[in-house]
mmCIF file of C-alpha atoms in Angstrom:
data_model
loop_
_atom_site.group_PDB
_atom_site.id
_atom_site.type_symbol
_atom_site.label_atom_id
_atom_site.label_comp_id
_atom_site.label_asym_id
_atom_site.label_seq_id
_atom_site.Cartn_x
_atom_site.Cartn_y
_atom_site.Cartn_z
ATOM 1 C CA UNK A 1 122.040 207.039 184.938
ATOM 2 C CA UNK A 2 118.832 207.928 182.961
ATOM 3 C CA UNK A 3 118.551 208.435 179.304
ATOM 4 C CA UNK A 4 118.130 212.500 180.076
ATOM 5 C CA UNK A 5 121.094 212.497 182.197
ATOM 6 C CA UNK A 6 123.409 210.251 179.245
ATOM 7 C CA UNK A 7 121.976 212.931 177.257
ATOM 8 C CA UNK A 8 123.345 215.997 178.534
ATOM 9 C CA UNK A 9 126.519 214.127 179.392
ATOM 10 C CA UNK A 10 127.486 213.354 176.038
ATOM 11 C CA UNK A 11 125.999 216.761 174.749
ATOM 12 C CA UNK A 12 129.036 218.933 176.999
ATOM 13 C CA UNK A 13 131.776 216.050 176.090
ATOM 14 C CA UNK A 14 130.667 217.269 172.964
ATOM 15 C CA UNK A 15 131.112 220.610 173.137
ATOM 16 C CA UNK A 16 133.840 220.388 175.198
ATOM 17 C CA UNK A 17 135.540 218.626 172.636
ATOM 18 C CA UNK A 18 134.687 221.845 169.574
ATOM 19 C CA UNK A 19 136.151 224.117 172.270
ATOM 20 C CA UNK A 20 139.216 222.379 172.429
ATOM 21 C CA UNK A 21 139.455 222.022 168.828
ATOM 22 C CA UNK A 22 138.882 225.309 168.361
ATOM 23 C CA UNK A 23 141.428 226.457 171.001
ATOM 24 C CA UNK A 24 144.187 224.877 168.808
ATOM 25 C CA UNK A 25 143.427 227.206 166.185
ATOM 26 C CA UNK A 26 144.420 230.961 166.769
ATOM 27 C CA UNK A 27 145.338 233.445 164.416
ATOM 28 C CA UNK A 28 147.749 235.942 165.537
ATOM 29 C CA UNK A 29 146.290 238.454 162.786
ATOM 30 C CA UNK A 30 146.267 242.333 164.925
ATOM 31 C CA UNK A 31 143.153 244.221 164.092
ATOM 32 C CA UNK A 32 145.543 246.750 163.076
ATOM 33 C CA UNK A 33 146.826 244.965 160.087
ATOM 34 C CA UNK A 34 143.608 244.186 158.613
ATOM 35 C CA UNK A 35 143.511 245.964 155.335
ATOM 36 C CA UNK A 36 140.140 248.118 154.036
ATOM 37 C CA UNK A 37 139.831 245.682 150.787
ATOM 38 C CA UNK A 38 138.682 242.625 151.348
ATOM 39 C CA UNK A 39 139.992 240.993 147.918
ATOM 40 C CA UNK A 40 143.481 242.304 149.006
ATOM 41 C CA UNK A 41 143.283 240.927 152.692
ATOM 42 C CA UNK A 42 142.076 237.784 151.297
ATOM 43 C CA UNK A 43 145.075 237.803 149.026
ATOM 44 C CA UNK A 44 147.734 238.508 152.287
ATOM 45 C CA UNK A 45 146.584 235.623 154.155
ATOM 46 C CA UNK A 46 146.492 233.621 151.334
ATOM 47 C CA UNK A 47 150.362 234.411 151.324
ATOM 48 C CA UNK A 48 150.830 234.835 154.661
ATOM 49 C CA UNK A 49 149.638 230.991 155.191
ATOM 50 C CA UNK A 50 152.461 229.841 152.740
ATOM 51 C CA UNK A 51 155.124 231.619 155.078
ATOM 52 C CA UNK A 52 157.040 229.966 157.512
ATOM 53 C CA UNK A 53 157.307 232.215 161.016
ATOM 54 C CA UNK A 54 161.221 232.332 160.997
ATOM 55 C CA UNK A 55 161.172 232.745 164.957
ATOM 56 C CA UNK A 56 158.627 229.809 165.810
ATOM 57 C CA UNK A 57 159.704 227.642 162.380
ATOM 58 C CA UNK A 58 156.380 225.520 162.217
ATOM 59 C CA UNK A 59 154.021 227.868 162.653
ATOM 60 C CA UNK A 60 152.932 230.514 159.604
ATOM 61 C CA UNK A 61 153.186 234.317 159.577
ATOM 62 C CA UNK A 62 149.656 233.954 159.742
ATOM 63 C CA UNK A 63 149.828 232.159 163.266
ATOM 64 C CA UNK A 64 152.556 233.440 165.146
ATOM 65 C CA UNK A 65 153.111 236.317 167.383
ATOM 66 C CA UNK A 66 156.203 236.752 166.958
ATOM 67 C CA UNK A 67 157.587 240.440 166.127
ATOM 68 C CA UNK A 68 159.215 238.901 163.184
ATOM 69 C CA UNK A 69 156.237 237.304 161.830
ATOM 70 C CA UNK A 70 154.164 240.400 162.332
ATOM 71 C CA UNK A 71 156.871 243.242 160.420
ATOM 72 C CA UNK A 72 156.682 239.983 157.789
ATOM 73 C CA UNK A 73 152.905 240.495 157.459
ATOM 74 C CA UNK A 74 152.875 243.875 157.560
ATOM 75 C CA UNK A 75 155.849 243.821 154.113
ATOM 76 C CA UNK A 76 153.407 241.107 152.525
ATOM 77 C CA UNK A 77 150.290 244.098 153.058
ATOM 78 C CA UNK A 78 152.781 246.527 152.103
ATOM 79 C CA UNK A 79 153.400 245.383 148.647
ATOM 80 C CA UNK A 80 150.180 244.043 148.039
ATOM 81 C CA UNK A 81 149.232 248.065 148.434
ATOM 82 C CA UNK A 82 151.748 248.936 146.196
ATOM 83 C CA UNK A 83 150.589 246.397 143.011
ATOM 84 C CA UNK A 84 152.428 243.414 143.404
ATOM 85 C CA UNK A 85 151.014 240.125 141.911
ATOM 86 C CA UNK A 86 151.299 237.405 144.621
ATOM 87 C CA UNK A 87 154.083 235.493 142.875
ATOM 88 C CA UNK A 88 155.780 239.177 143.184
ATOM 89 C CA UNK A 89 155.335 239.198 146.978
ATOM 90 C CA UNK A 90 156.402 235.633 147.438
ATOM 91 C CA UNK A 91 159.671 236.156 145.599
ATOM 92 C CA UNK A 92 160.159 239.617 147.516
ATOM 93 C CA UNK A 93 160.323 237.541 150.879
ATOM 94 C CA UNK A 94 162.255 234.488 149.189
ATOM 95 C CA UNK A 95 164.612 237.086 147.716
ATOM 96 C CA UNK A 96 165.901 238.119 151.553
ATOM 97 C CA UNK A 97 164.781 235.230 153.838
ATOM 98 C CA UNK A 98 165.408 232.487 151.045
ATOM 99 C CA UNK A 99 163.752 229.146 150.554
ATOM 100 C CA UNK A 100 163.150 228.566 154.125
ATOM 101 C CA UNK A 101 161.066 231.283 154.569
ATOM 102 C CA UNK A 102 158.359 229.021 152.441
ATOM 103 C CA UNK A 103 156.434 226.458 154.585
ATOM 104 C CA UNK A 104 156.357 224.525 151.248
ATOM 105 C CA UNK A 105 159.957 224.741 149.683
ATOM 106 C CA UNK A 106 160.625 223.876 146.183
ATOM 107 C CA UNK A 107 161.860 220.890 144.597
ATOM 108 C CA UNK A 108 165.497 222.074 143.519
ATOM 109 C CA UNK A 109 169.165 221.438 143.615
ATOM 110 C CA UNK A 110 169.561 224.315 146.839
ATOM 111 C CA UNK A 111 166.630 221.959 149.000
ATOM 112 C CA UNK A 112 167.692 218.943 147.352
ATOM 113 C CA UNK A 113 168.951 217.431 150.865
ATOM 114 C CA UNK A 114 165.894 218.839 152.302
ATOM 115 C CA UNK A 115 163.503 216.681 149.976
ATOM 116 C CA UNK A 116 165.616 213.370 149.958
ATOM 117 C CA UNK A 117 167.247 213.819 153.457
ATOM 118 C CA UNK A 118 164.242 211.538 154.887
ATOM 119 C CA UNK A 119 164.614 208.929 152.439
ATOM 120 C CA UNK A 120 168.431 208.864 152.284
ATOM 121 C CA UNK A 121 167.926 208.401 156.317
ATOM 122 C CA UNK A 122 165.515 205.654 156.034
ATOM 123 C CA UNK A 123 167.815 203.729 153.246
ATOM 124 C CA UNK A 124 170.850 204.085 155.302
ATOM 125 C CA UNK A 125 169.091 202.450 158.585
ATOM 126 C CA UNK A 126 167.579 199.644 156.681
ATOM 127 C CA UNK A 127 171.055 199.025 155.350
ATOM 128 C CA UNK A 128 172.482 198.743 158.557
ATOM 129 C CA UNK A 129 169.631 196.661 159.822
ATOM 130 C CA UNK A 130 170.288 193.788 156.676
ATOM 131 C CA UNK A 131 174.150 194.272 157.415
ATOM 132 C CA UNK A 132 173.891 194.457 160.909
ATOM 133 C CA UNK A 133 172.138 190.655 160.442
ATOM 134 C CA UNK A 134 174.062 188.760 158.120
ATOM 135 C CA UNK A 135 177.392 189.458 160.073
ATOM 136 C CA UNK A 136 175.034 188.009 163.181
ATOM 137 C CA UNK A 137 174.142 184.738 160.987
ATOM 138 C CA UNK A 138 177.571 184.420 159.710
ATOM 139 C CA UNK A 139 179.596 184.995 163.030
ATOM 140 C CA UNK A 140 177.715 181.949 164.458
ATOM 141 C CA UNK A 141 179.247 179.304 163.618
ATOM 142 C CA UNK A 142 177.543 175.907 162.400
ATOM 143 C CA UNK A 143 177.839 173.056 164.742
ATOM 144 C CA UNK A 144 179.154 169.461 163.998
ATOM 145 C CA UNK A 145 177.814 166.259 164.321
ATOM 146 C CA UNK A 146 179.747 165.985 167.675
ATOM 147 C CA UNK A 147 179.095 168.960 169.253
ATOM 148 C CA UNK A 148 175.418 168.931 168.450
ATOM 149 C CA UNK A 149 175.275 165.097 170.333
ATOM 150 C CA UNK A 150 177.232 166.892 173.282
ATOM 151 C CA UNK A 151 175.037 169.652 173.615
ATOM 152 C CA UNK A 152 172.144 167.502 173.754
ATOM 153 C CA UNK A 153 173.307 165.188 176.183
ATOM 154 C CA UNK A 154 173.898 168.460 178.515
ATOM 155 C CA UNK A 155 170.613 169.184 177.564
ATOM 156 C CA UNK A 156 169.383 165.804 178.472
ATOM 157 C CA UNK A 157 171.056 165.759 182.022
ATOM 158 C CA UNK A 158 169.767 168.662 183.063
ATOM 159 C CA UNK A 159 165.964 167.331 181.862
ATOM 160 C CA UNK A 160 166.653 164.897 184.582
ATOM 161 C CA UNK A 161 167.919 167.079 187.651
ATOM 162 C CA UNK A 162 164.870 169.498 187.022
#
């Protein structure tokens, strides 16, 4: 293949590649509920990013199309019309949906198991790993003098039928 040809190869693997890339990355954002004021639409998706979609779970308000995620954006527009500080809005949503609602839940006693529930997991398995091989090395027992000579003169006779 020529040096032109290489070229143009690696030039639409290339591209190919920022199209897929870019595919991954869709914002579910209706033209609809785009508000007039820029600094105020700025400050919605800035919260709307932070909010878990409670239908698709990994996936922000920002991202999903899911009904619920859009009446959620539409409440976080709502009182961003009306004068609410961010930290205002945020708590609004916490206040009915809780702590899960946040794709970033707090450190505190109610997520608690949340935080350390990986951890505690991990611990636990390791544990039973260690445990798991001392019984192993202490169920087998040592051998004797005896029975180590015996087992090597099986050993040996079978050397000599191979």
């Amino acid at each position: 293949m020529s040096r032109r040809g290489t070229g143009v190869l690696v030039a639409a693997v290339v591209g190919l590649g920022v199209l897929v890339a870019g595919a991954g990355v869709s914002h579910a954002l209706q033209p609809g509920e785009v508000l007039s004021d820029s600094k105020l639409e700025q400050r919605a998706r800035g919260i709307s990013l932070g909010l878990r979609c409670l239908v698709c779970q990994n996936q922000s308000i920002d991202d999903s199309d899911a009904q619920v995620a859009q009446d959620l954006r539409r409440v976080v527009r709502q009182r961003l019309v009306a004068g609410d500080s961010d930290a205002e809005v945020r708590a609004y949503i916490v206040d009915r949906y809780g702590d899960f609602v946040l794709l970033k839940p707090p450190f505190n006693a109610r997520t608690l198991l949340l935080w350390l529930g990986p951890v505690i997991v991990l611990l636990c398995g390791g544990a039973l790993v260690l445990w798991g091989r001392r019984r192993a090395r202490a169920g087998t027992p040592a051998l004797s003098a005896a029975e180590q000579a015996e087992l090597q003169k099986l050993l040996d006779d079978r050397e000599r039928r191979i």
